[in-house]
mmCIF file of C-alpha atoms in Angstrom:
data_model
loop_
_atom_site.group_PDB
_atom_site.id
_atom_site.type_symbol
_atom_site.label_atom_id
_atom_site.label_comp_id
_atom_site.label_asym_id
_atom_site.label_seq_id
_atom_site.Cartn_x
_atom_site.Cartn_y
_atom_site.Cartn_z
ATOM 1 C CA ALA H 1 92.633 146.101 163.273
ATOM 2 C CA ALA H 2 89.520 145.120 161.649
ATOM 3 C CA GLY H 3 88.016 148.452 162.761
ATOM 4 C CA ALA H 4 91.193 149.939 162.046
ATOM 5 C CA GLN H 5 91.455 148.634 158.681
ATOM 6 C CA LEU H 6 87.730 149.784 158.040
ATOM 7 C CA VAL H 7 88.375 153.332 158.356
ATOM 8 C CA ALA H 8 91.486 153.322 156.513
ATOM 9 C CA HIS H 9 89.715 151.846 153.628
ATOM 10 C CA ALA H 10 86.701 153.653 153.644
ATOM 11 C CA ALA H 11 89.437 157.301 153.030
ATOM 12 C CA PHE H 12 91.829 155.163 150.578
ATOM 13 C CA LYS H 13 89.233 153.622 148.526
ATOM 14 C CA SER H 14 86.906 156.667 148.501
ATOM 15 C CA LEU H 15 90.115 158.643 147.246
ATOM 16 C CA LEU H 16 91.044 156.044 144.173
ATOM 17 C CA PHE H 17 87.448 155.798 143.035
ATOM 18 C CA LEU H 18 86.878 159.816 143.118
ATOM 19 C CA GLY H 19 90.083 160.261 141.015
ATOM 20 C CA ALA H 20 88.933 156.928 139.124
ATOM 21 C CA GLY H 21 85.365 158.815 137.669
ATOM 22 C CA MET H 22 87.357 162.132 136.914
ATOM 23 C CA ALA H 23 89.259 160.462 134.905
ATOM 24 C CA ILE H 24 86.637 159.051 133.278
ATOM 25 C CA HIS H 25 84.596 162.046 132.521
ATOM 26 C CA ALA H 26 88.143 163.628 131.823
ATOM 27 C CA THR H 27 88.365 161.482 128.816
ATOM 28 C CA GLY H 28 85.154 160.312 128.058
ATOM 29 C CA SER H 29 86.248 156.190 128.304
ATOM 30 C CA GLY H 30 87.383 154.053 131.089
ATOM 31 C CA TRP H 31 90.063 151.605 128.755
ATOM 32 C CA LEU H 32 92.770 151.824 130.919
ATOM 33 C CA GLY H 33 95.297 151.784 127.188
ATOM 34 C CA SER H 34 93.693 155.547 126.932
ATOM 35 C CA LEU H 35 94.349 157.361 130.037
ATOM 36 C CA ARG H 36 98.263 158.234 131.208
ATOM 37 C CA LEU H 37 96.928 161.404 132.664
ATOM 38 C CA ALA H 38 99.733 162.500 134.813
ATOM 39 C CA ARG H 39 100.106 165.656 133.090
ATOM 40 C CA ALA H 40 96.623 166.581 131.945
ATOM 41 C CA MET H 41 96.012 165.953 135.431
ATOM 42 C CA PRO H 42 99.039 165.971 137.435
ATOM 43 C CA LEU H 43 97.129 167.273 140.879
ATOM 44 C CA VAL H 44 95.052 164.663 140.584
ATOM 45 C CA ALA H 45 97.555 162.433 139.691
ATOM 46 C CA LEU H 46 99.863 162.934 143.279
ATOM 47 C CA LEU H 47 96.425 162.519 145.574
ATOM 48 C CA SER H 48 95.430 159.104 144.083
ATOM 49 C CA ALA H 49 98.873 157.827 144.406
ATOM 50 C CA VAL H 50 98.333 158.709 148.295
ATOM 51 C CA GLY H 51 95.165 156.269 147.421
ATOM 52 C CA ALA H 52 97.264 153.850 145.583
ATOM 53 C CA LEU H 53 100.125 153.805 148.292
ATOM 54 C CA ALA H 54 97.531 152.972 151.373
ATOM 55 C CA LEU H 55 95.945 150.075 149.251
ATOM 56 C CA THR H 56 99.384 148.569 149.184
ATOM 57 C CA ALA H 57 99.942 148.984 152.893
ATOM 58 C CA VAL H 58 102.864 150.619 152.209
ATOM 59 C CA PRO H 59 104.037 152.031 155.520
ATOM 60 C CA PRO H 60 104.061 154.316 157.956
ATOM 61 C CA LEU H 61 100.402 154.776 156.174
ATOM 62 C CA GLY H 62 97.829 153.911 158.551
ATOM 63 C CA ALA H 63 96.469 151.282 156.305
ATOM 64 C CA ALA H 64 99.794 149.497 156.729
ATOM 65 C CA TRP H 65 99.435 149.146 160.808
ATOM 66 C CA SER H 66 96.095 147.845 160.802
ATOM 67 C CA LYS H 67 97.049 144.964 157.833
ATOM 68 C CA GLU H 68 100.068 144.437 160.084
ATOM 69 C CA ARG H 69 97.947 143.697 163.091
ATOM 70 C CA ILE H 70 95.300 141.550 160.533
ATOM 71 C CA LEU H 71 98.437 139.683 159.342
ATOM 72 C CA ALA H 72 99.137 138.858 162.977
ATOM 73 C CA ALA H 73 96.302 138.082 164.239
ATOM 74 C CA THR H 74 95.609 135.800 161.413
ATOM 75 C CA LEU H 75 99.231 133.866 161.716
ATOM 76 C CA HIS H 76 98.203 133.576 165.265
ATOM 77 C CA ALA H 77 95.167 131.637 163.985
ATOM 78 C CA SER H 78 96.612 129.667 161.269
ATOM 79 C CA PRO H 79 99.848 129.480 159.086
ATOM 80 C CA TRP H 80 97.919 128.579 156.008
ATOM 81 C CA LEU H 81 95.347 131.527 156.977
ATOM 82 C CA GLY H 82 97.966 133.895 157.272
ATOM 83 C CA GLY H 83 99.916 132.576 153.718
ATOM 84 C CA ALA H 84 96.352 133.504 151.892
ATOM 85 C CA VAL H 85 97.048 137.215 153.372
ATOM 86 C CA LEU H 86 100.203 138.009 152.107
ATOM 87 C CA ILE H 87 99.375 136.527 148.654
ATOM 88 C CA ALA H 88 96.185 138.787 148.943
ATOM 89 C CA SER H 89 98.638 141.628 150.010
ATOM 90 C CA LEU H 90 101.098 140.898 147.118
ATOM 91 C CA LEU H 91 97.815 140.515 144.181
ATOM 92 C CA THR H 92 96.510 143.968 145.943
ATOM 93 C CA ALA H 93 100.132 146.006 145.156
ATOM 94 C CA LEU H 94 100.526 144.519 141.744
ATOM 95 C CA TYR H 95 96.890 145.971 140.669
ATOM 96 C CA ALA H 96 97.083 149.300 142.378
ATOM 97 C CA ALA H 97 100.505 150.007 141.478
ATOM 98 C CA ARG H 98 99.096 148.987 137.978
ATOM 99 C CA TYR H 99 95.825 151.052 138.582
ATOM 100 C CA GLN H 100 98.345 153.896 139.223
ATOM 101 C CA LEU H 101 100.684 154.092 136.312
ATOM 102 C CA LEU H 102 98.201 153.176 133.549
ATOM 103 C CA VAL H 103 95.491 156.199 134.426
ATOM 104 C CA PHE H 104 97.782 158.517 136.228
ATOM 105 C CA GLY H 105 101.377 157.452 134.650
ATOM 106 C CA PRO H 106 103.114 159.387 132.412
ATOM 107 C CA PRO H 107 101.648 159.160 128.801
ATOM 108 C CA ASP H 108 104.179 157.048 126.382
ATOM 109 C CA ALA H 109 104.675 156.804 122.333
ATOM 110 C CA GLY H 110 102.074 154.448 121.496
ATOM 111 C CA THR H 111 99.531 156.784 123.459
ATOM 112 C CA ARG H 112 97.994 159.930 122.440
ATOM 113 C CA ALA H 113 98.330 162.843 125.119
ATOM 114 C CA ALA H 114 95.355 163.649 126.704
ATOM 115 C CA GLN H 115 94.653 166.978 126.812
ATOM 116 C CA PRO H 116 94.917 169.575 130.105
ATOM 117 C CA TYR H 117 92.186 169.026 132.098
ATOM 118 C CA ARG H 118 91.117 171.157 135.184
ATOM 119 C CA PRO H 119 88.752 169.571 137.862
ATOM 120 C CA GLY H 120 86.452 171.315 139.696
ATOM 121 C CA THR H 121 86.975 173.105 143.121
ATOM 122 C CA ALA H 122 85.136 170.638 144.916
ATOM 123 C CA GLU H 123 85.973 167.892 143.347
ATOM 124 C CA LEU H 124 90.038 169.148 144.653
ATOM 125 C CA ALA H 125 88.733 169.693 148.000
ATOM 126 C CA SER H 126 87.096 166.077 147.801
ATOM 127 C CA LEU H 127 90.262 164.331 146.808
ATOM 128 C CA ALA H 128 92.205 166.853 149.224
ATOM 129 C CA VAL H 129 90.485 165.836 151.940
ATOM 130 C CA LEU H 130 90.894 162.027 151.424
ATOM 131 C CA ALA H 131 94.346 161.726 151.266
ATOM 132 C CA SER H 132 94.453 164.410 154.104
ATOM 133 C CA VAL H 133 92.772 161.454 156.074
ATOM 134 C CA THR H 134 94.652 158.590 154.620
ATOM 135 C CA LEU H 135 98.017 160.864 155.902
ATOM 136 C CA LEU H 136 96.732 161.347 159.064
ATOM 137 C CA LEU H 137 95.993 158.005 159.940
ATOM 138 C CA SER H 138 99.644 157.113 159.765
ATOM 139 C CA ALA H 139 99.420 158.897 163.466
ATOM 140 C CA VAL H 140 98.427 155.142 164.743
ATOM 141 C CA TRP H 141 102.079 153.815 164.746
ATOM 142 C CA LEU H 142 102.762 156.891 167.217
ATOM 143 C CA PRO H 143 103.082 155.827 170.902
ATOM 144 C CA GLY H 144 99.795 155.592 171.951
ATOM 145 C CA GLY H 145 98.145 154.479 169.006
ATOM 146 C CA GLU H 146 97.586 151.158 169.863
ATOM 147 C CA ARG H 147 96.397 151.691 173.311
ATOM 148 C CA PHE H 148 93.990 154.003 171.160
ATOM 149 C CA VAL H 149 92.932 151.876 168.892
ATOM 150 C CA ALA H 150 92.498 149.701 171.362
ATOM 151 C CA SER H 151 90.305 151.631 173.434
ATOM 152 C CA MET H 152 87.816 152.672 170.643
ATOM 153 C CA THR H 153 87.001 149.071 168.782
ATOM 154 C CA GLU H 154 87.315 147.050 172.494
ATOM 155 C CA GLY H 155 88.650 144.393 171.045
ATOM 156 C CA THR H 156 93.008 142.807 171.165
ATOM 157 C CA LEU H 157 95.824 143.393 169.252
ATOM 158 C CA GLU H 158 97.918 140.925 168.242
ATOM 159 C CA SER H 159 101.870 142.233 168.015
ATOM 160 C CA GLY H 160 103.374 140.903 164.625
ATOM 161 C CA ALA H 161 106.818 139.889 164.415
ATOM 162 C CA ALA H 162 109.933 141.948 162.634
ATOM 163 C CA TRP H 163 109.569 138.953 159.830
ATOM 164 C CA GLU H 164 105.963 139.244 159.002
ATOM 165 C CA ILE H 165 106.450 143.566 158.772
ATOM 166 C CA ALA H 166 109.515 142.393 156.206
ATOM 167 C CA ALA H 167 107.621 139.911 154.498
ATOM 168 C CA SER H 168 104.750 142.038 153.786
ATOM 169 C CA VAL H 169 106.796 145.156 152.597
ATOM 170 C CA GLY H 170 109.015 142.946 150.434
ATOM 171 C CA LEU H 171 106.568 141.533 148.907
ATOM 172 C CA THR H 172 105.066 144.806 148.011
ATOM 173 C CA ALA H 173 108.213 145.861 146.747
ATOM 174 C CA VAL H 174 108.543 142.710 144.568
ATOM 175 C CA ALA H 175 104.993 143.493 143.293
ATOM 176 C CA PHE H 176 106.437 147.506 142.534
ATOM 177 C CA GLY H 177 109.279 146.301 140.819
ATOM 178 C CA LEU H 178 107.488 143.633 138.499
ATOM 179 C CA VAL H 179 104.749 146.308 137.609
ATOM 180 C CA TRP H 180 107.300 148.645 136.569
ATOM 181 C CA GLN H 181 109.212 146.147 134.183
ATOM 182 C CA LEU H 182 106.128 145.837 132.566
ATOM 183 C CA PHE H 183 105.234 149.286 132.566
ATOM 184 C CA ARG H 184 108.452 150.500 130.926
ATOM 185 C CA ARG H 185 108.034 147.213 128.286
ATOM 186 C CA ARG H 186 105.016 148.419 127.109
ATOM 187 C CA ARG H 187 103.186 144.926 128.481
ATOM 188 C CA LEU H 188 101.505 146.477 131.247
ATOM 189 C CA LEU H 189 98.352 146.589 129.840
ATOM 190 C CA THR H 190 98.633 142.497 128.590
ATOM 191 C CA PHE H 191 100.961 141.332 131.053
ATOM 192 C CA GLY H 192 102.024 140.177 127.479
ATOM 193 C CA LEU H 193 99.903 137.228 127.665
ATOM 194 C CA PRO H 194 98.885 135.495 124.518
ATOM 195 C CA ASP H 195 95.669 136.572 122.665
ATOM 196 C CA ARG H 196 93.840 133.886 124.274
ATOM 197 C CA LEU H 197 94.996 133.968 127.604
ATOM 198 C CA GLN H 198 94.053 137.801 127.333
ATOM 199 C CA ALA H 199 90.664 136.611 126.357
ATOM 200 C CA ALA H 200 90.093 134.607 129.193
ATOM 201 C CA ALA H 201 91.139 137.166 131.696
ATOM 202 C CA ALA H 202 88.969 139.710 130.353
ATOM 203 C CA ASP H 203 86.265 137.371 130.663
ATOM 204 C CA TRP H 204 87.184 136.852 134.065
ATOM 205 C CA LEU H 205 88.434 132.926 133.573
ATOM 206 C CA GLY H 206 85.120 132.421 132.099
ATOM 207 C CA LEU H 207 83.451 132.846 135.188
ATOM 208 C CA PRO H 208 80.564 135.087 133.751
ATOM 209 C CA THR H 209 79.793 132.601 131.199
ATOM 210 C CA MET H 210 79.517 129.939 133.330
ATOM 211 C CA THR H 211 77.519 132.071 135.767
ATOM 212 C CA HIS H 212 75.475 132.405 132.810
ATOM 213 C CA ALA H 213 75.175 128.858 131.933
ATOM 214 C CA ILE H 214 74.377 127.667 135.314
ATOM 215 C CA ILE H 215 72.363 130.306 136.661
ATOM 216 C CA VAL H 216 71.165 132.616 134.120
ATOM 217 C CA ARG H 217 69.686 130.397 131.600
ATOM 218 C CA PRO H 218 68.354 127.400 134.227
ATOM 219 C CA ILE H 219 66.345 130.657 135.679
ATOM 220 C CA GLU H 220 65.173 132.651 132.680
ATOM 221 C CA SER H 221 64.027 129.044 131.391
ATOM 222 C CA LEU H 222 62.262 128.365 134.681
ATOM 223 C CA ALA H 223 60.820 131.581 134.384
ATOM 224 C CA ALA H 224 59.308 131.180 130.799
ATOM 225 C CA ALA H 225 58.004 127.462 131.928
ATOM 226 C CA LEU H 226 56.006 129.451 134.365
ATOM 227 C CA ALA H 227 54.798 131.515 132.059
ATOM 228 C CA ARG H 228 53.378 129.050 129.854
ATOM 229 C CA LEU H 229 51.839 127.700 133.150
ATOM 230 C CA ASP H 230 50.541 130.771 134.076
ATOM 231 C CA ASP H 231 48.817 131.249 130.439
ATOM 232 C CA ARG H 232 47.402 127.961 129.398
ATOM 233 C CA VAL H 233 46.287 126.859 132.938
ATOM 234 C CA ILE H 234 45.568 129.800 135.703
ATOM 235 C CA ASP H 235 45.118 132.398 133.091
ATOM 236 C CA ALA H 236 42.986 129.760 131.194
ATOM 237 C CA GLY H 237 40.886 129.220 134.615
ATOM 238 C CA ILE H 238 40.364 132.976 135.405
ATOM 239 C CA ARG H 239 39.454 133.266 131.363
ATOM 240 C CA GLY H 240 36.546 130.177 131.734
ATOM 241 C CA VAL H 241 35.261 131.639 135.114
ATOM 242 C CA ALA H 242 34.684 135.100 132.594
ATOM 243 C CA TRP H 243 33.250 132.426 130.297
ATOM 244 C CA LEU H 244 30.405 130.959 132.684
ATOM 245 C CA ALA H 245 29.976 134.217 134.258
ATOM 246 C CA ARG H 246 28.911 135.559 130.696
ATOM 247 C CA ARG H 247 26.821 132.859 130.075
ATOM 248 C CA VAL H 248 24.841 132.726 133.528
ATOM 249 C CA SER H 249 24.236 136.588 132.961
ATOM 250 C CA ALA H 250 23.056 135.280 129.245
ATOM 251 C CA LEU H 251 20.600 132.673 130.505
ATOM 252 C CA ALA H 252 19.237 135.140 133.577
ATOM 253 C CA ALA H 253 18.519 138.014 131.012
ATOM 254 C CA ILE H 254 16.364 135.572 128.809
ATOM 255 C CA HIS H 255 15.005 133.777 131.861
ATOM 256 C CA GLY H 256 13.973 137.485 133.075
ATOM 257 C CA GLU H 257 12.300 138.359 130.395
ATOM 258 C CA TRP H 258 10.007 134.868 130.282
ATOM 259 C CA THR H 259 9.723 135.590 133.891
ATOM 260 C CA PHE H 260 9.915 138.793 135.126
ATOM 261 C CA ASP H 261 8.957 140.771 131.958
ATOM 262 C CA GLY H 262 6.296 138.269 131.565
ATOM 263 C CA ILE H 263 4.554 139.186 134.560
ATOM 264 C CA VAL H 264 5.041 143.160 133.964
ATOM 265 C CA ARG H 265 3.048 143.224 130.727
ATOM 266 C CA GLY H 266 0.402 140.373 132.484
ATOM 267 C CA ILE H 267 0.230 142.942 135.015
ATOM 268 C CA THR H 268 0.160 146.005 132.469
ATOM 269 C CA SER H 269 -2.591 144.069 130.326
ATOM 270 C CA LEU H 270 -4.633 143.175 133.199
ATOM 271 C CA THR H 271 -4.163 146.796 134.391
ATOM 272 C CA LEU H 272 -5.379 148.242 130.700
ATOM 273 C CA GLY H 273 -8.211 145.605 130.361
ATOM 274 C CA THR H 274 -9.678 146.790 133.753
ATOM 275 C CA ALA H 275 -9.676 150.163 133.045
ATOM 276 C CA ARG H 276 -11.484 149.536 129.324
ATOM 277 C CA ALA H 277 -14.315 148.005 131.137
ATOM 278 C CA SER H 278 -14.711 150.356 133.846
ATOM 279 C CA ARG H 279 -14.583 152.523 131.169
ATOM 280 C CA THR H 280 -17.441 150.586 129.325
ATOM 281 C CA THR H 281 -19.611 150.386 132.645
ATOM 282 C CA ASP H 282 -19.637 153.928 133.148
ATOM 283 C CA ASP H 283 -20.452 154.244 129.913
ATOM 284 C CA LEU H 284 -23.185 151.982 129.990
ATOM 285 C CA GLY H 285 -24.689 151.843 134.004
ATOM 286 C CA VAL H 286 -23.624 155.001 135.663
ATOM 287 C CA ASP H 287 -24.047 157.630 132.862
ATOM 288 C CA ALA H 288 -27.024 155.563 131.545
ATOM 289 C CA ALA H 289 -28.794 156.030 134.589
ATOM 290 C CA VAL H 290 -27.980 159.494 135.612
ATOM 291 C CA GLU H 291 -28.936 160.294 131.887
ATOM 292 C CA ALA H 292 -32.556 157.996 132.757
ATOM 293 C CA GLY H 293 -33.102 159.581 135.941
ATOM 294 C CA ALA H 294 -32.390 163.200 134.293
ATOM 295 C CA ARG H 295 -34.424 162.285 131.671
ATOM 296 C CA GLY H 296 -37.173 161.691 134.411
ATOM 297 C CA VAL H 297 -36.796 164.838 136.037
ATOM 298 C CA GLY H 298 -37.421 166.526 132.958
ATOM 299 C CA PHE H 299 -40.521 164.689 132.147
ATOM 300 C CA VAL H 300 -41.970 164.791 135.679
ATOM 301 C CA GLY H 301 -40.841 168.687 135.855
ATOM 302 C CA GLU H 302 -42.865 169.263 131.834
ATOM 303 C CA ALA H 303 -45.637 167.030 133.840
ATOM 304 C CA SER H 304 -46.274 168.828 136.258
ATOM 305 C CA ARG H 305 -46.052 172.106 134.573
ATOM 306 C CA ARG H 306 -49.155 171.109 132.018
ATOM 307 C CA LEU H 307 -50.507 170.408 135.842
ATOM 308 C CA GLN H 308 -50.639 174.488 136.818
ATOM 309 C CA THR H 309 -53.237 175.375 134.621
ATOM 310 C CA GLY H 310 -54.623 178.312 136.658
ATOM 311 C CA GLU H 311 -58.366 176.495 137.648
ATOM 312 C CA SER H 312 -58.549 175.636 141.037
ATOM 313 C CA HIS H 313 -60.865 172.182 139.970
ATOM 314 C CA HIS H 314 -57.702 170.498 139.434
ATOM 315 C CA TYR H 315 -55.553 171.381 142.254
ATOM 316 C CA TYR H 316 -57.725 169.913 144.321
ATOM 317 C CA VAL H 317 -58.195 166.715 142.423
ATOM 318 C CA ILE H 318 -54.174 166.930 143.047
ATOM 319 C CA ILE H 319 -54.716 167.336 146.350
ATOM 320 C CA ALA H 320 -57.143 164.643 146.534
ATOM 321 C CA VAL H 321 -54.951 162.272 144.731
ATOM 322 C CA GLY H 322 -51.765 162.854 146.488
ATOM 323 C CA LEU H 323 -54.153 161.925 150.063
ATOM 324 C CA ALA H 324 -55.414 158.851 148.727
ATOM 325 C CA VAL H 325 -51.651 158.205 147.930
ATOM 326 C CA MET H 326 -50.524 158.638 151.560
ATOM 327 C CA LEU H 327 -53.585 156.970 153.249
ATOM 328 C CA VAL H 328 -52.045 153.742 150.871
ATOM 329 C CA VAL H 329 -48.573 153.893 151.751
ATOM 330 C CA LEU H 330 -49.698 154.681 155.927
ATOM 331 C CA ILE H 331 -52.165 151.330 155.942
ATOM 332 C CA TRP H 332 -49.979 149.196 153.733
ATOM 333 C CA SER H 333 -46.903 149.953 156.284
ATOM 334 C CA PRO H 334 -45.780 147.969 159.132
#
């Protein structure tokens, strides 16, 4: 029964939602007191009525069959549970009939007639398909329908008593009659309630306000407290670490200037001093020795040139002196 209700519910609820969306699109408003589109959108109103009747579980629609089986199962489990289902069916019939009359009912003297609106082909086709599916589900009332549903859902079905169906249909009829009387007296929008009760009903009996006070405000306060904790503790710790890192970096930079940079400057100064000393040594030592040797060679060369007089006795004297020097060297050498 639950599986059949799920399929039927998907079909007629989609039909109702689509029809409501088309009504809002046609008028630009979702306020129930400004619609009444029976004349402006007659075909949409007719198809929406199929969904509203299915929602209220009017036989022989398929939704009525599945609801009766659910009612039988709940009454079998607990009379109190079955009574709750009957009350729910009464309330469902009330709001479904109210929706249909306020949205797609005929306009009254206090309602400005809406301009005719022609929905698109795709929109009408979608409504027609959903309405057709809703109507085709009525086949479950035929012989063999119960067995087919049981085989598809692999579950058991409770058979309801005649009084259960009568009670369900009777409550639906009472709901329809009450809604129609309120519609005729132009009280369907407000149910004739005092302004305070209307305000309470519009506020869902204070449930949103209560939810805001019990859930929303405490959560917002907790979020604000956590934000302050994050700013003052967690972020403060992160900012402290960042400040410490900057200080350590600055100290490391100063220490680097005093140590590593000092070593580099010292090596540079030593290298420059060594280069200057090497240049001085080169100028005063090596270059001086080379220049002295060159001057000595020049002097010897000049002196030897003077010895070349062209006279034989001078050459004999030079040879004799050379031989004497050689003898001295040979004698004194070890």
